[in-house]
C-alpha positions as a Markdown table, in Angstrom:
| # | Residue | x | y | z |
|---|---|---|---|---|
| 1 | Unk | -22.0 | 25.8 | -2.8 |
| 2 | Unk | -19.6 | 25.8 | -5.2 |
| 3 | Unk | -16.2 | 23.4 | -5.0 |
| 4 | Unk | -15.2 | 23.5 | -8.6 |
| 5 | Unk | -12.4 | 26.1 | -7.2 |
| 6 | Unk | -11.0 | 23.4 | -4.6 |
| 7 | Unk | -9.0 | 20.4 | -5.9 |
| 8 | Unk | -11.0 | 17.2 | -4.4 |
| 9 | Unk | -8.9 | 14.9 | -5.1 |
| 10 | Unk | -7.6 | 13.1 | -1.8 |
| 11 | Unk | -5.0 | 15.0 | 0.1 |
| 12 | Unk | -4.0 | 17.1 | -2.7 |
| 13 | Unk | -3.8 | 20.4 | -1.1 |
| 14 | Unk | -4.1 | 22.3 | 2.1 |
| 15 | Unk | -7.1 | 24.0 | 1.5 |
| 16 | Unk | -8.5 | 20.5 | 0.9 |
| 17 | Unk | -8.2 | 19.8 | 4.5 |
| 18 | Unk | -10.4 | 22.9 | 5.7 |
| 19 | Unk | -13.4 | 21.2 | 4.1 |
| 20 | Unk | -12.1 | 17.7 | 5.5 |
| 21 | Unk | -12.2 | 19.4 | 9.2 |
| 22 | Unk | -14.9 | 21.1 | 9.1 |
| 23 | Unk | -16.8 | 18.1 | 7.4 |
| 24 | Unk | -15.2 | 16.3 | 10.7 |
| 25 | Unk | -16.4 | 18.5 | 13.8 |
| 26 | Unk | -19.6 | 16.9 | 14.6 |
| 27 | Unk | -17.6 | 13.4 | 14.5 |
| 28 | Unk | -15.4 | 14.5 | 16.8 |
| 29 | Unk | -18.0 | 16.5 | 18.9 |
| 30 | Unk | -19.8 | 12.6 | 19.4 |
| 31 | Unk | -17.0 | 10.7 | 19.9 |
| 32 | Unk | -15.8 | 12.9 | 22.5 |
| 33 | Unk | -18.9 | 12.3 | 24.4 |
| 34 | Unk | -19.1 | 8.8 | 23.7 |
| 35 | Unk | -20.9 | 8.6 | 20.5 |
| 36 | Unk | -20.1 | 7.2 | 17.1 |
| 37 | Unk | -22.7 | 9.3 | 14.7 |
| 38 | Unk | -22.5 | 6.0 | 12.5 |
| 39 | Unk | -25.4 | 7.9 | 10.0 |
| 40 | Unk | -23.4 | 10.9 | 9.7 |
| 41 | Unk | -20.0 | 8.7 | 8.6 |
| 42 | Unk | -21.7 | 7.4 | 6.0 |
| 43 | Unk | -23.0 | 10.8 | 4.8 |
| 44 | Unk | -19.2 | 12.3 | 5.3 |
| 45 | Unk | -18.1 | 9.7 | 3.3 |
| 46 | Unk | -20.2 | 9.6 | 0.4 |
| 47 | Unk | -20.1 | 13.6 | 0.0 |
| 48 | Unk | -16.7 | 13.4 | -0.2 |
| 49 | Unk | -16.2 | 10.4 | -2.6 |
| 50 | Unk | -18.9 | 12.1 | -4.8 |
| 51 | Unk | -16.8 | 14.9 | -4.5 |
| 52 | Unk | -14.2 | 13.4 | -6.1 |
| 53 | Unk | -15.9 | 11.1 | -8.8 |
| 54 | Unk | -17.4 | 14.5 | -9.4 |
| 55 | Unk | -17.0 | 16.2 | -12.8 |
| 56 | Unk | -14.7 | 15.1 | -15.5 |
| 57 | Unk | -14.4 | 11.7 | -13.3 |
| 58 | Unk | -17.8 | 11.1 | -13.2 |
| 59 | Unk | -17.2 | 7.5 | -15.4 |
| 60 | Unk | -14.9 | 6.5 | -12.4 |
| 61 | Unk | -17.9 | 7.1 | -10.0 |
| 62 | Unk | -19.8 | 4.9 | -12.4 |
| 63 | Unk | -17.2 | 2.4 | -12.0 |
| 64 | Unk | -16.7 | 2.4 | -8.5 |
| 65 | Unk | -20.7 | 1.6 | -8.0 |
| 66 | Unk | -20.8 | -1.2 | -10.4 |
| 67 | Unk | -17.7 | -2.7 | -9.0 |
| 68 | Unk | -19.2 | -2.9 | -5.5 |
| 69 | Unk | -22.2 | -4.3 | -6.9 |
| 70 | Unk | -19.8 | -7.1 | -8.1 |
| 71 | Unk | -18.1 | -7.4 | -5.1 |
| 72 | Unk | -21.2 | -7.5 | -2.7 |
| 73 | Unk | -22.7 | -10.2 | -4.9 |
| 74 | Unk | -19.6 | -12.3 | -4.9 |
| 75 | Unk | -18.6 | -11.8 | -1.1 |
| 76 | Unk | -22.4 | -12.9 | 0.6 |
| 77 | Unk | -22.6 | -15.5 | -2.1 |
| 78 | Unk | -19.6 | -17.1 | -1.1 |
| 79 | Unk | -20.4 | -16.4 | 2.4 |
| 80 | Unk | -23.8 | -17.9 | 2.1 |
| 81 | Unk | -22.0 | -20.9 | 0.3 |
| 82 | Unk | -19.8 | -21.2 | 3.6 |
| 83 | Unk | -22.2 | -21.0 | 5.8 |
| 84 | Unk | -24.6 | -23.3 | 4.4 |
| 85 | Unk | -25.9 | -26.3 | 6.4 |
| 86 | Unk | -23.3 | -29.4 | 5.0 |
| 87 | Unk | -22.2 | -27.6 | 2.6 |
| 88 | Unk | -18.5 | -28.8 | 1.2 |
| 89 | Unk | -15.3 | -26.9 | 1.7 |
| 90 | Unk | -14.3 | -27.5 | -2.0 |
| 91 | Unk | -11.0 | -25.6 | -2.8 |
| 92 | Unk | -11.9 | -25.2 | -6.4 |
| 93 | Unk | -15.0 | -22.7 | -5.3 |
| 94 | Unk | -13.0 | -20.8 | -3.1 |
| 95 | Unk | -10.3 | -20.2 | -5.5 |
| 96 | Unk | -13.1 | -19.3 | -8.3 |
| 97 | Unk | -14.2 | -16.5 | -5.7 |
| 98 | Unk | -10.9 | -15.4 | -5.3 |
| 99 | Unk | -10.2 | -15.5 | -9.1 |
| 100 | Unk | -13.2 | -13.4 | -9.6 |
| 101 | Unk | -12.7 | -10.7 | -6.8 |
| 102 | Unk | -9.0 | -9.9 | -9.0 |
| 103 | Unk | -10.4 | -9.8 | -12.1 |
| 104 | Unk | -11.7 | -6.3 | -12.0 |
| 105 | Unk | -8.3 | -5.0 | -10.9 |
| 106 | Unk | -6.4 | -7.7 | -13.7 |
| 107 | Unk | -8.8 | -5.9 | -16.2 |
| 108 | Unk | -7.9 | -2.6 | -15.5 |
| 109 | Unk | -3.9 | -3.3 | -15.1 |
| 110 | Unk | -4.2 | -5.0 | -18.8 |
| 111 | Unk | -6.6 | -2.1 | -20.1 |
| 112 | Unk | -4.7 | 1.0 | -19.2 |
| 113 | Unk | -1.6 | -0.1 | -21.1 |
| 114 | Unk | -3.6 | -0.2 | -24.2 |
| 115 | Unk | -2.3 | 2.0 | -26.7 |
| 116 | Unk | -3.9 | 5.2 | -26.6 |
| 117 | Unk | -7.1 | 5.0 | -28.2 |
| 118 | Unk | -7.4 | 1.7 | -28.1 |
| 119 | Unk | -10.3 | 1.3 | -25.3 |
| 120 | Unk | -13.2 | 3.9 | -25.7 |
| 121 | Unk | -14.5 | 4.1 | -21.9 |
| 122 | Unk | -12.6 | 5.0 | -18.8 |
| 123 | Unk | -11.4 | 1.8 | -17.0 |
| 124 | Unk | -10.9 | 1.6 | -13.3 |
| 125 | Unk | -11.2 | 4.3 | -10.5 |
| 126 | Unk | -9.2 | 6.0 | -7.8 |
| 127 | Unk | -8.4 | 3.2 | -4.8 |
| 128 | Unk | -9.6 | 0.2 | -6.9 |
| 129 | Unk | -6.3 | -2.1 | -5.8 |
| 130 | Unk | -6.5 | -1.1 | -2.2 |
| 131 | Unk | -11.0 | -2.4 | -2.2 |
| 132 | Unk | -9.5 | -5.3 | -4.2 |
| 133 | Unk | -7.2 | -6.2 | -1.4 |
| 134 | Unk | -9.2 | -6.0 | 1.4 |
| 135 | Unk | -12.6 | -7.6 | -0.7 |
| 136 | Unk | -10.0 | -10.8 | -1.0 |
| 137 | Unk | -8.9 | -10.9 | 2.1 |
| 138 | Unk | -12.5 | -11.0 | 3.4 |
| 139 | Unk | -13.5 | -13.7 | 0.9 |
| 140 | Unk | -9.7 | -15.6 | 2.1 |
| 141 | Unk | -10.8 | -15.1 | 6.0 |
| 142 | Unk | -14.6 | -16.5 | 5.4 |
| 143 | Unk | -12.8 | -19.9 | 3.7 |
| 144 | Unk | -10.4 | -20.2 | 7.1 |
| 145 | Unk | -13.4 | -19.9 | 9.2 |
| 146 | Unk | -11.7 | -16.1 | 10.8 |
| 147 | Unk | -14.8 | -14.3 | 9.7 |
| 148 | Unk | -18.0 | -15.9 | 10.7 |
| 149 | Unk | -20.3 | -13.4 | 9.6 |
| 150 | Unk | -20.1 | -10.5 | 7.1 |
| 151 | Unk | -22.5 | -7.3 | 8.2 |
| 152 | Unk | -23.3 | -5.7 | 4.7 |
| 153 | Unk | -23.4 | -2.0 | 6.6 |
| 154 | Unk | -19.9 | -2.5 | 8.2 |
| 155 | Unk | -18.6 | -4.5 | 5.0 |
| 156 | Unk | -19.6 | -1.5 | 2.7 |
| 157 | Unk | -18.1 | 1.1 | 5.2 |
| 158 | Unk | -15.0 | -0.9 | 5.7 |
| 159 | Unk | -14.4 | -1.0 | 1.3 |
| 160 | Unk | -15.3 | 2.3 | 1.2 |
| 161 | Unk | -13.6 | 4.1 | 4.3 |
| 162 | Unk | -12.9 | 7.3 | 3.1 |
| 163 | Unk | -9.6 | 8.2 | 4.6 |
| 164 | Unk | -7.9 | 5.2 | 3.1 |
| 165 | Unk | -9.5 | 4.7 | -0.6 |
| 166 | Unk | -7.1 | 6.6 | -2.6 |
| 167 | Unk | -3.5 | 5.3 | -1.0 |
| 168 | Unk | -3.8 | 3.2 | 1.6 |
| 169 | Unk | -3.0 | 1.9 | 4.5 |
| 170 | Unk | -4.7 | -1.1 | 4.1 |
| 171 | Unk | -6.7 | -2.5 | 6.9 |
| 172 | Unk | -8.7 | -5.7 | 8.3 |
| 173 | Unk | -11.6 | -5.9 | 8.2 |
| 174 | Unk | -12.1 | -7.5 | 12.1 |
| 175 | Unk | -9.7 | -5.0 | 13.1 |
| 176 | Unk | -11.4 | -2.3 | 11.6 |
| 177 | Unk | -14.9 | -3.9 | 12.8 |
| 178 | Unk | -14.0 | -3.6 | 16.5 |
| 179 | Unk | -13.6 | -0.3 | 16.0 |
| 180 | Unk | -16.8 | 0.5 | 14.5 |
| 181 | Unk | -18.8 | -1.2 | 16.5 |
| 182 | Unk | -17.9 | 0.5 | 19.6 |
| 183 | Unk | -17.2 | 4.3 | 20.2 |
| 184 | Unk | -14.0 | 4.9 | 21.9 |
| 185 | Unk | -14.1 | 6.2 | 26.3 |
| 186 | Unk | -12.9 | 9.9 | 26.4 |
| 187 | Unk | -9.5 | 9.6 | 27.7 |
| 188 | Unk | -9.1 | 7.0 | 24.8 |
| 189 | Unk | -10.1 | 9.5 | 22.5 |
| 190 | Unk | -8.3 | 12.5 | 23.7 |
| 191 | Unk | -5.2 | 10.0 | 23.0 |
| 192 | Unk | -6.4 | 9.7 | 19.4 |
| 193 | Unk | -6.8 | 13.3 | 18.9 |
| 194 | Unk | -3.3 | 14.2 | 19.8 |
| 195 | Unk | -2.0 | 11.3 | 17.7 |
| 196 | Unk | -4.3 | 12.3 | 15.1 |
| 197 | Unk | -3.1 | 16.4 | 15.1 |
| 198 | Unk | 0.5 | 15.0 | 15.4 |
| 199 | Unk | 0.0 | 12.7 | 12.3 |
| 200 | Unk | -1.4 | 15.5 | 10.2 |
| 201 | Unk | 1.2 | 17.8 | 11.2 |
| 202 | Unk | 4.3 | 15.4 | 10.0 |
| 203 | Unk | 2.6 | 14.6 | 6.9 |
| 204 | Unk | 2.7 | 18.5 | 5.8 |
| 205 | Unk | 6.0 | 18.3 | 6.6 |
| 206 | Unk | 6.8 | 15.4 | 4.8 |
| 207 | Unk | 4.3 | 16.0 | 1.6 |
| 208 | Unk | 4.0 | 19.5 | 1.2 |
| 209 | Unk | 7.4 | 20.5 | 2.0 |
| 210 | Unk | 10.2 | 17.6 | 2.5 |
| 211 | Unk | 8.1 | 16.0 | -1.0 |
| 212 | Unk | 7.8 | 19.0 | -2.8 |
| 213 | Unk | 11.9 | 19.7 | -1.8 |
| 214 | Unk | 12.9 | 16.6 | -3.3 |
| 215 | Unk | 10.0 | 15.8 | -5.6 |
| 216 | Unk | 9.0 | 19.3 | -7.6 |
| 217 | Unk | 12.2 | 21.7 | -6.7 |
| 218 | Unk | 15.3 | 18.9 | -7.5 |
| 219 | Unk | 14.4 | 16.2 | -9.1 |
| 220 | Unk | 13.3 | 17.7 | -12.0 |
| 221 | Unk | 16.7 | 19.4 | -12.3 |
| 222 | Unk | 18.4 | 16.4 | -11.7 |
| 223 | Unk | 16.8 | 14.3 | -14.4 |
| 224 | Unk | 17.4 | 17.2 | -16.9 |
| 225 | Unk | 20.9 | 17.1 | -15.9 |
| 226 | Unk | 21.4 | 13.5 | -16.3 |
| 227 | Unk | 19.8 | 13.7 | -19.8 |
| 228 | Unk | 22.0 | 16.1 | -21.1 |
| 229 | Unk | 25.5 | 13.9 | -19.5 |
| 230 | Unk | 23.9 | 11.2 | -21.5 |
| 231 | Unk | 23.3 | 12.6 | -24.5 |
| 232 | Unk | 26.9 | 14.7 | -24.5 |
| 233 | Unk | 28.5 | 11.5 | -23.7 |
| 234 | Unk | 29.5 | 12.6 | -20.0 |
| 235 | Unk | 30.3 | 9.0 | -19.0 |
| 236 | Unk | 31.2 | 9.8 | -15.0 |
| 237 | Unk | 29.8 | 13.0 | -14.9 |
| 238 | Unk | 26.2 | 11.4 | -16.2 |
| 239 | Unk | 26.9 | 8.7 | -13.0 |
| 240 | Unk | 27.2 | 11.2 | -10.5 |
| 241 | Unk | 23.5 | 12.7 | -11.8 |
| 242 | Unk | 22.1 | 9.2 | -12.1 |
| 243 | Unk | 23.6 | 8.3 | -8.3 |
| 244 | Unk | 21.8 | 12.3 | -7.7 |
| 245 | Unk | 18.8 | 11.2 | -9.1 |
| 246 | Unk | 18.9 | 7.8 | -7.5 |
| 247 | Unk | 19.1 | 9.1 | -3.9 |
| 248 | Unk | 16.3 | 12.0 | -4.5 |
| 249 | Unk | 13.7 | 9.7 | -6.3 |
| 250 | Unk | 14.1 | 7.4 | -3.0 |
| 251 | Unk | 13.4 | 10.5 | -0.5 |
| 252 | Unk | 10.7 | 12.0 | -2.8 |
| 253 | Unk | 9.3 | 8.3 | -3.1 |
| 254 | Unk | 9.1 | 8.0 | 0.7 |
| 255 | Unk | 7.9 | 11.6 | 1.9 |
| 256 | Unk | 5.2 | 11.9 | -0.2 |
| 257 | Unk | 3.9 | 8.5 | 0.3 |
| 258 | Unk | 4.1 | 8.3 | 4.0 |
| 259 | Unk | 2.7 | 12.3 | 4.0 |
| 260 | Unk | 0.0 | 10.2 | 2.0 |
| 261 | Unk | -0.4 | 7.6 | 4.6 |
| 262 | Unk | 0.0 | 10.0 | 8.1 |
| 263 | Unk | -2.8 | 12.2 | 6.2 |
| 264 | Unk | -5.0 | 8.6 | 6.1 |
| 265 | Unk | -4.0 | 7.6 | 9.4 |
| 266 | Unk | -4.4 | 10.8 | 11.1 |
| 267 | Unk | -8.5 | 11.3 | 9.6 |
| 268 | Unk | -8.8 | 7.9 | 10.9 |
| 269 | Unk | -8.0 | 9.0 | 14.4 |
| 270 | Unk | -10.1 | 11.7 | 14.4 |
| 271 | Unk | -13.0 | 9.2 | 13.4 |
| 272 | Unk | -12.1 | 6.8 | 16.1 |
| 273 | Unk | -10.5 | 4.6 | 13.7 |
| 274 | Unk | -7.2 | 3.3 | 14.4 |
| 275 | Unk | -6.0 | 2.8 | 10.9 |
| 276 | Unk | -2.5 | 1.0 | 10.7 |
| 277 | Unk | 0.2 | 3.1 | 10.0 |
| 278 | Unk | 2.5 | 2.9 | 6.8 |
| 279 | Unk | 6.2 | 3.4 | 7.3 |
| 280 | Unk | 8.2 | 2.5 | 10.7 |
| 281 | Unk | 11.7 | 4.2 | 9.7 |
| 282 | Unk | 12.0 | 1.8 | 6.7 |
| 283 | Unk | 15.7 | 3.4 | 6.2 |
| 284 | Unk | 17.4 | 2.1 | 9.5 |
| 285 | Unk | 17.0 | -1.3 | 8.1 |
| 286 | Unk | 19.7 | -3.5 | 8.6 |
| 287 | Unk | 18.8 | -5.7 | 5.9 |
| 288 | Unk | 16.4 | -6.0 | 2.8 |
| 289 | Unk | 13.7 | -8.6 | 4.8 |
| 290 | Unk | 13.6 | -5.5 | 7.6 |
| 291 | Unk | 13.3 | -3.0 | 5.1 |
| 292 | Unk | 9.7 | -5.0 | 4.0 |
| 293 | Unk | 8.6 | -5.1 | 7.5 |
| 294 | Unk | 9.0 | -1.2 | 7.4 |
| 295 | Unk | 7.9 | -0.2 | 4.4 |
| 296 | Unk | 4.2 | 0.1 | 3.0 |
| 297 | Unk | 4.2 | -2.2 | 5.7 |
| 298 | Unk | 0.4 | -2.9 | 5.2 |
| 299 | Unk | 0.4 | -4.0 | 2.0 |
| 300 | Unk | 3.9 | -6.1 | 2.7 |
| 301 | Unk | 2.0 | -7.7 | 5.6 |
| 302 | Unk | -1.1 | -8.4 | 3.2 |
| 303 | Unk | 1.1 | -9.9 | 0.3 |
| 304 | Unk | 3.3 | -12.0 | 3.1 |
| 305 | Unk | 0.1 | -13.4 | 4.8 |
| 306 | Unk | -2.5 | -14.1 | 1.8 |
| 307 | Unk | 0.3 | -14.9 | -1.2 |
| 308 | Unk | 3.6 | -16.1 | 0.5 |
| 309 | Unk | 2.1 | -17.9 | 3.0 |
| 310 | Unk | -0.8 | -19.5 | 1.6 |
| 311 | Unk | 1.9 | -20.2 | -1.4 |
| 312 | Unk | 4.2 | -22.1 | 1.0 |
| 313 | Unk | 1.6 | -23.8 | 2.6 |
| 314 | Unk | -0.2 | -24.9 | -0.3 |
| 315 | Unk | 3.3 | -26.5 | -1.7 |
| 316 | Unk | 4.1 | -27.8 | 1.4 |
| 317 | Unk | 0.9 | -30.1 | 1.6 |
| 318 | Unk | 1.2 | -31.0 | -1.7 |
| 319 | Unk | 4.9 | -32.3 | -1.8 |
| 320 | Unk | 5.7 | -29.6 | -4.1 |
| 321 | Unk | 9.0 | -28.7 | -3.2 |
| 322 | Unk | 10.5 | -30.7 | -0.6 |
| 323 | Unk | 13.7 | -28.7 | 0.2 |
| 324 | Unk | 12.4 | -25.6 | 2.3 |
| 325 | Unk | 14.9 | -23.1 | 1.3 |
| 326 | Unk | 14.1 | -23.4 | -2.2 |
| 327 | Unk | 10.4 | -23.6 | -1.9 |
| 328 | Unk | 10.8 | -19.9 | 0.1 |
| 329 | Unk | 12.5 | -19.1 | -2.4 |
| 330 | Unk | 10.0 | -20.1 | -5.0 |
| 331 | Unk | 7.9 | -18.4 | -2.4 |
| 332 | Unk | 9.7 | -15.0 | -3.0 |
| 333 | Unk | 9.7 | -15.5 | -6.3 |
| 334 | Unk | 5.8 | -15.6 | -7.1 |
| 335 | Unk | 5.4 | -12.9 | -4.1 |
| 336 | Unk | 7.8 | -10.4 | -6.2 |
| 337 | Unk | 6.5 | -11.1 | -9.4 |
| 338 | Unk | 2.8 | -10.2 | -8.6 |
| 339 | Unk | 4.0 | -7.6 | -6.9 |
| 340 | Unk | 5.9 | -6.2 | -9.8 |
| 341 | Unk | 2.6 | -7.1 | -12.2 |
| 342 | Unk | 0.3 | -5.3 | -9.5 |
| 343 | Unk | 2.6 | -1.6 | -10.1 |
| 344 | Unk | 2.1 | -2.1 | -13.7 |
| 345 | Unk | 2.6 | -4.2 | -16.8 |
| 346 | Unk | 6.3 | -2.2 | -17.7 |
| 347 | Unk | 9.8 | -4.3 | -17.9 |
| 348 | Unk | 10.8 | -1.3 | -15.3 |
| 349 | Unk | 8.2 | -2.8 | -12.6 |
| 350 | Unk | 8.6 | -6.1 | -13.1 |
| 351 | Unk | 12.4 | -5.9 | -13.3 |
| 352 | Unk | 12.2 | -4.3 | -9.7 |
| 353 | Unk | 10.0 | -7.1 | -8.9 |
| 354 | Unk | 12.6 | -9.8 | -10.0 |
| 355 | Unk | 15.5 | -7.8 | -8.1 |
| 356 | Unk | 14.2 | -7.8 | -4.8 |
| 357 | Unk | 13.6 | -11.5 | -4.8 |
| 358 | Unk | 17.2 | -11.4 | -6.1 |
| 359 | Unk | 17.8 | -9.6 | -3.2 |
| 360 | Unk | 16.0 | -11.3 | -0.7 |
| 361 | Unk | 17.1 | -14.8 | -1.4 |
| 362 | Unk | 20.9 | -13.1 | -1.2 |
| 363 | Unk | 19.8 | -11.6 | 1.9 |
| 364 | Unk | 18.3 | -15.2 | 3.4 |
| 365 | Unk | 21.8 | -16.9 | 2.2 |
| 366 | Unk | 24.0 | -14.3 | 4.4 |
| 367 | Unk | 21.5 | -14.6 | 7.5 |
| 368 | Unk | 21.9 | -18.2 | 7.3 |
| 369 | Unk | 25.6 | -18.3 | 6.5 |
| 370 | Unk | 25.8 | -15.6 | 9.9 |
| 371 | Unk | 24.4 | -17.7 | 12.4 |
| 372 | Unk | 26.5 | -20.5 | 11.2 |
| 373 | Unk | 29.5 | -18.4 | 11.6 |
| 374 | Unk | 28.1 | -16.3 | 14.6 |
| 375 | Unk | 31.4 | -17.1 | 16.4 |
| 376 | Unk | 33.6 | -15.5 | 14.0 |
| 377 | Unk | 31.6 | -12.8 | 12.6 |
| 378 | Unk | 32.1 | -9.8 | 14.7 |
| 379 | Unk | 28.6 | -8.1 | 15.8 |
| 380 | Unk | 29.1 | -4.4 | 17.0 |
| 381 | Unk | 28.1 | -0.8 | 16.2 |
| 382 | Unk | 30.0 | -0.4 | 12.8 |
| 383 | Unk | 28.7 | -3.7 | 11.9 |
| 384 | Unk | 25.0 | -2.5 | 12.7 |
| 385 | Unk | 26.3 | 1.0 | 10.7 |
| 386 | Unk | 27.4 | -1.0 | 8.1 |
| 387 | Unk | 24.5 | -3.1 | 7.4 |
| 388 | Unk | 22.0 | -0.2 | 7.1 |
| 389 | Unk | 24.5 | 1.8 | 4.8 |
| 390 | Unk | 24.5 | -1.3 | 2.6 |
| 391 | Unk | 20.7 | -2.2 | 2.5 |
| 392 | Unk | 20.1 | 1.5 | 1.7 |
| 393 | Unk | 22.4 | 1.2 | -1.3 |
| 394 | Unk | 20.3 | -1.8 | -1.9 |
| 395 | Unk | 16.8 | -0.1 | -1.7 |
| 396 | Unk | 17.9 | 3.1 | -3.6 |
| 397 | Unk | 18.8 | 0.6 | -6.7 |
| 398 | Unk | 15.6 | -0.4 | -6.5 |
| 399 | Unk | 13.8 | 2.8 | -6.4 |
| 400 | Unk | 16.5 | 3.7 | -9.4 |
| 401 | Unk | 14.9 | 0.7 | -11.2 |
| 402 | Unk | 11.1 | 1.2 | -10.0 |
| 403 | Unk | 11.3 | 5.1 | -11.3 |
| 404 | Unk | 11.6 | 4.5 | -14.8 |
| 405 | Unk | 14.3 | 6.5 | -15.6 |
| 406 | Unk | 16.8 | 4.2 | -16.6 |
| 407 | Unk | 14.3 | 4.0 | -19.2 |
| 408 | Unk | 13.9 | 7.7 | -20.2 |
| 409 | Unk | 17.9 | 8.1 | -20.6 |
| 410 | Unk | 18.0 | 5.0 | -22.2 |
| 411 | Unk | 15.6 | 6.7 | -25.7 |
| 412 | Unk | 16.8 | 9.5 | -24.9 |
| 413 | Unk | 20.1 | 8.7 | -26.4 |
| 414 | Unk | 18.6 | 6.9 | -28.4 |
């Protein structure tokens, strides 16, 4: 059969999910009677990741296999090292395994802002930050004794879970393991099924059409707007089109990721996996710390558990920082930062990094100065109102900053 016709790349297109469902239906036919075909999810998802590593990405095929070859070998090694009869607990092997799992994804960050040219193979693959994650936090959970055993069947399943390779959400892997191992009762998966159906459904709206609205129809008229104010010298006229284009980057930001995610989540369901979702109505936040507990909420959890908190820990043992407010804010500090490096090695990323510690430490300051003062601060509707008008101003900024296009107008006057 012949898919050159169909774009295979993950969620690109509706006709891609024909394939995906029909690929599905003997899934779902087992789990509705109680049985997890666990031979025939492997085979779903390696026809499909071939299918995308087919072709003119064939070298990030190659990639992907040698990088799990890595992986695997540094994973049960480590494990094997934990588990060993008397075997020492030395920190300086554990944060050897955890410099090595990164280095792959440090490689490829550094590589691909090369000049053009410059590197003669193709570096890196599609999902290679969201294996990386979940490879460290295996290797982080087998050091705090969480994970006792790693099952090389599950563990390879769990890297390369097809729904989720390309864009997240990024799971656990006991989480995910308790899932696997057990097929779900059929009430339970009727229940899946209509959240899975639901899922798919909002992320066509939010991808296809609410993301193409703001993404492919405006934004692009927007930006060429703005570029012509700046070079005509339009002074407020080109701050009204870079407010425009603030506001429309943020809602094209968020619907097509989260159509992403409620596609990832949804084929999840209707495996019997119960994927995490992504976004919880990140703009009702009433401040910037509620806005990361809402948004790409996986990866905020997964930065905030094996970074800021190890971090704080860490300093807090070793007499580092004694005052606490400034070690969390050393804390937020480092956390930002990677997470700036991690989008890319551009001044645009990691400024955006830098402004929402900037932001968060404000944020910590006022929440602190609130309850101090919780007698004379009046807390009511327009207050609540008020907040989540302000902290959207707040996130749109940073979306202004994280786009890249204070950049563009910037050479383009110049």
């Amino acid at each position: 059969m012949n898919f050159n016709f169909i774009n295979l790349q993950p969620y690109s297109n509706p006709q891609y999910f024909i394939w995906l469902l029909i690929a599905l239906i003997p899934m779902i036919i087992g789990l509705y009677n109680g049985k997890r075909f666990k031979t025939y999810e492997a085979i779903f998802s390696l026809v499909f990741l071939f299918l995308i590593f087919d072709a003119s990405h064939w070298q990030q095929g190659v990639n992907l296999i040698l990088y799990l070859v890595f992986e695997f070998l540094l994973t049960f090694a480590y494990e094997r090292y934990r588990t060993k009869k008397n075997s020492p607990n030395k920190t300086w092997v554990f944060c050897l395994a955890v410099i090595l799992a990164i280095l792959p994804l440090t490689a490829v960050k550094i590589l691909t802002v090369m000049p053009a040219g410059t590197v003669p193979f193709v570096v890196g693959f599609l999902g290679i930050s969201y294996i990386t994650f979940k490879n460290v936090q295996v290797i982080m959970e087998i050091r705090d004794g969480a994970i006792k055993k790693v099952e090389p069947g599950t563990y390879a399943r769990f890297l390369l879970f097809f729904p989720t390779i390309s864009s997240g959400p990024i799971d656990r892997y006991r989480r995910f393991k308790k899932d696997f191992d057990k097929a779900p009762t059929r009430d339970q998966y009727i229940t899946d099924l209509q959240y899975a159906v639901r899922y798919l459904f909002q992320g066509f709206l939010y991808k296809f059409i609410l993301g193409w609205l703001f993404g492919t129809y405006w934004l692009p008229k927007i930006s060429q707007a703005a570029l012509i104010a700046g070079n005509a010298a339009g002074g407020l006229k080109l701050s009204w089109w870079v407010l425009a284009y603030m506001y429309c980057y943020t809602m094209y930001l968020f619907f097509d990721f989260a159509g992403y995610s409620l596609f990832a989540v949804s084929i999840s369901y209707f495996m019997g996996i119960h994927t995490p979702m992504n976004f919880n109505k990140p703009f009702i936040s009433q401040n910037i710390k509620d806005f990361w507990n809402r948004w790409h909420m996986t990866l905020s959890f997964w930065f905030r558990d094996y970074i800021y908190m190890r971090f704080t820990f860490f300093a807090m043992k070793k007499k580092l920082i004694k005052n606490r407010i400034r070690l969390s804010q050393v804390s937020y500090l480092l956390l930002f930062l990677i997470m700036g490096f991690w989008h890319g090695l551009t001044w645009y990323y990691i400024t955006y990094g830098l402004y929402q510690c900037i932001a968060i430490i404000i944020n910590d300051y006022w929440l602190r100065f609130k309850r101090k003062h919780k007698k004379t601060i009046p807390s009511n509707k327009f207050t609540k109102w008020f907040a989540i008008f302000i902290t959207f101003q707040v996130i749109c900024f940073g979306m202004l900053i994280f786009s890249g296009f204070l950049s563009q107008l910037w050479f383009g006057w110049h």
